[in-house]
């Protein structure tokens, strides 16, 4: 078959056939076809093994570009792409924004004390790293089942049996790229437009955005410093409407460290069951509770895993594995299947190497307990230092957190003296004037507060708290 001679966009003549598509060339393009740039299909190009590529006689012309766009003047610069409404409405994570600012400031030579990041500063334990290395060396570098390697799903189910006496099977487990993806997937399969999802406030920064990305709207249920930031079931019942289809509860809580009381949790689960609502229970910090407090998991409230609860957890904090991206969701088989289906079209399986590392971690409870105990003891020392230092600053109110590794301090009494409008401005001034990075409470829905992370060395905490105290006491600098 003969192909028309055409010139490509660079003016070079081509004798080859035009790049092809299966469908017909649209009528509107046909008259302009010769004026359009086209890409040549390299007929006759040698292929490996000496074969030659034959043109498909059924192929049709594909314009490489459509010429000048009708809605843009020729001399007008190309506009940036239009963002979807979804993306445009999305607020970037404040915690990562603070980290970026702190890094940028440090790059200018400022001695920054970073109390912003919610990331363990401990290395991943050797026995876990070794399992990851073994995975690479033995070639476990291929796709796994979308829902995760069966052995890892079994090991996660076994963790719940061991720690909480809950009977689960691998069909109740989905392995994800971190707890974040587990919560995200759950929101996607459970909620939709018109739904409301209740969030106890202060909430983890990503919850409201994940709810919005599902099409639903967040419904905020406040908790108070005076009641130790504890979620209270009757507050939820009071605020909920008939559109409230879900609750996201995080215990121990980021940013407050509050641990939900068992009776309150029971009442919230009962409320969900009575209301045809679902609960996502995020227990990312399940191993980090102080003063011997036990972790209460929503799954342990019933003999069978409650159909209306999705538990989310991760290897990220327990084994200091944030960068490995490994988490999980626990739910009924039907919900796990729905989430796996969703994941099959987004990220597929979590990293095969991280899955083997997590399997190594979960298969060795003795070494895990030892590693966790070491980290917890160190976090405990830092907690005392940070909270006693902050609470001693006039105008600062701060409770000892029961879990996680954050101090959530009410600094609003300093706003007037520092002439700031709220927590964002407070943190900006704190960073620029003292080099201490912290996350504004408004990112968590509580503008009176600031979150200080004690996942930082003790010396940094002492230095940081000292700088904050001196700054709080100093008169306001004129601009
Ligand atoms: C409450 C909460 N949930 C989920 C996550 C995300 O965990 P991962 O890193 O495993 O995705 C975090 C991380 O800081 C968190 O604080």
PDB file of C-alpha atoms and ligand atoms in Angstrom, residues 118-119 177-183 204 207 210 250-254 282-285 312-317 321-323 325-327 405-406 451, ligand 1:
ATOM      1  CA  UNK A 118       6.038  13.026  63.177  1.00  0.00           C
ATOM      2  CA  UNK A 119       8.626  10.468  62.262  1.00  0.00           C
ATOM      3  CA  UNK A 177       1.437   1.334  51.306  1.00  0.00           C
ATOM      4  CA  UNK A 178       1.258   2.702  54.854  1.00  0.00           C
ATOM      5  CA  UNK A 179      -1.688   3.373  57.147  1.00  0.00           C
ATOM      6  CA  UNK A 180      -2.373   6.445  55.046  1.00  0.00           C
ATOM      7  CA  UNK A 181      -3.377   4.339  52.072  1.00  0.00           C
ATOM      8  CA  UNK A 182      -5.449   2.075  54.296  1.00  0.00           C
ATOM      9  CA  UNK A 183      -7.515   5.037  55.558  1.00  0.00           C
ATOM     10  CA  UNK A 204      -4.890  13.943  62.001  1.00  0.00           C
ATOM     11  CA  UNK A 207      -8.561  12.849  57.568  1.00  0.00           C
ATOM     12  CA  UNK A 210      -9.446  12.030  52.544  1.00  0.00           C
ATOM     13  CA  UNK A 250      -7.617   7.706  65.941  1.00  0.00           C
ATOM     14  CA  UNK A 251      -6.242   6.318  69.197  1.00  0.00           C
ATOM     15  CA  UNK A 252      -3.642   7.071  70.431  1.00  0.00           C
ATOM     16  CA  UNK A 253      -4.320  10.362  68.775  1.00  0.00           C
ATOM     17  CA  UNK A 254      -2.099  12.476  66.580  1.00  0.00           C
ATOM     18  CA  UNK A 282      -6.747   4.319  63.049  1.00  0.00           C
ATOM     19  CA  UNK A 283      -4.330   2.669  65.441  1.00  0.00           C
ATOM     20  CA  UNK A 284      -1.062   3.665  63.817  1.00  0.00           C
ATOM     21  CA  UNK A 285       0.448   4.356  67.286  1.00  0.00           C
ATOM     22  CA  UNK A 312      -5.959   0.703  60.067  1.00  0.00           C
ATOM     23  CA  UNK A 313      -2.408   0.194  61.259  1.00  0.00           C
ATOM     24  CA  UNK A 314       1.157   0.265  60.052  1.00  0.00           C
ATOM     25  CA  UNK A 315       4.709  -0.877  60.421  1.00  0.00           C
ATOM     26  CA  UNK A 316       5.744   2.775  60.096  1.00  0.00           C
ATOM     27  CA  UNK A 317       6.018   3.773  63.750  1.00  0.00           C
ATOM     28  CA  UNK A 321       9.792   2.078  58.985  1.00  0.00           C
ATOM     29  CA  UNK A 322       8.162   5.243  57.673  1.00  0.00           C
ATOM     30  CA  UNK A 323      10.008   5.152  54.355  1.00  0.00           C
ATOM     31  CA  UNK A 325       5.534   2.371  53.230  1.00  0.00           C
ATOM     32  CA  UNK A 326       3.830  -0.596  54.774  1.00  0.00           C
ATOM     33  CA  UNK A 327       0.486  -0.630  56.497  1.00  0.00           C
ATOM     34  CA  UNK A 405       4.963  11.181  70.433  1.00  0.00           C
ATOM     35  CA  UNK A 406       3.533  14.675  70.346  1.00  0.00           C
ATOM     36  CA  UNK A 451       2.044  20.460  67.957  1.00  0.00           C
TER      37      UNK A 451
HETATM   38  C1  LIG B   1      -2.826   9.149  62.834  1.00  0.00           C
HETATM   39  C2  LIG B   1      -2.003   8.746  61.673  1.00  0.00           C
HETATM   40  N1  LIG B   1      -2.512   7.898  60.777  1.00  0.00           N
HETATM   41  C3  LIG B   1      -1.813   7.510  59.709  1.00  0.00           C
HETATM   42  C4  LIG B   1      -0.537   7.972  59.498  1.00  0.00           C
HETATM   43  C5  LIG B   1       0.190   7.537  58.279  1.00  0.00           C
HETATM   44  O1  LIG B   1       1.016   6.476  58.537  1.00  0.00           O
HETATM   45  P1  LIG B   1       1.851   5.799  57.386  1.00  0.00           P
HETATM   46  O2  LIG B   1       3.167   6.492  57.346  1.00  0.00           O
HETATM   47  O3  LIG B   1       1.952   4.373  57.802  1.00  0.00           O
HETATM   48  O4  LIG B   1       1.097   5.955  56.118  1.00  0.00           O
HETATM   49  C6  LIG B   1       0.045   8.857  60.392  1.00  0.00           C
HETATM   50  C7  LIG B   1       1.386   9.388  60.155  1.00  0.00           C
HETATM   51  O5  LIG B   1       1.904  10.246  60.799  1.00  0.00           O
HETATM   52  C8  LIG B   1      -0.708   9.256  61.521  1.00  0.00           C
HETATM   53  O6  LIG B   1      -0.212  10.109  62.413  1.00  0.00           O
END
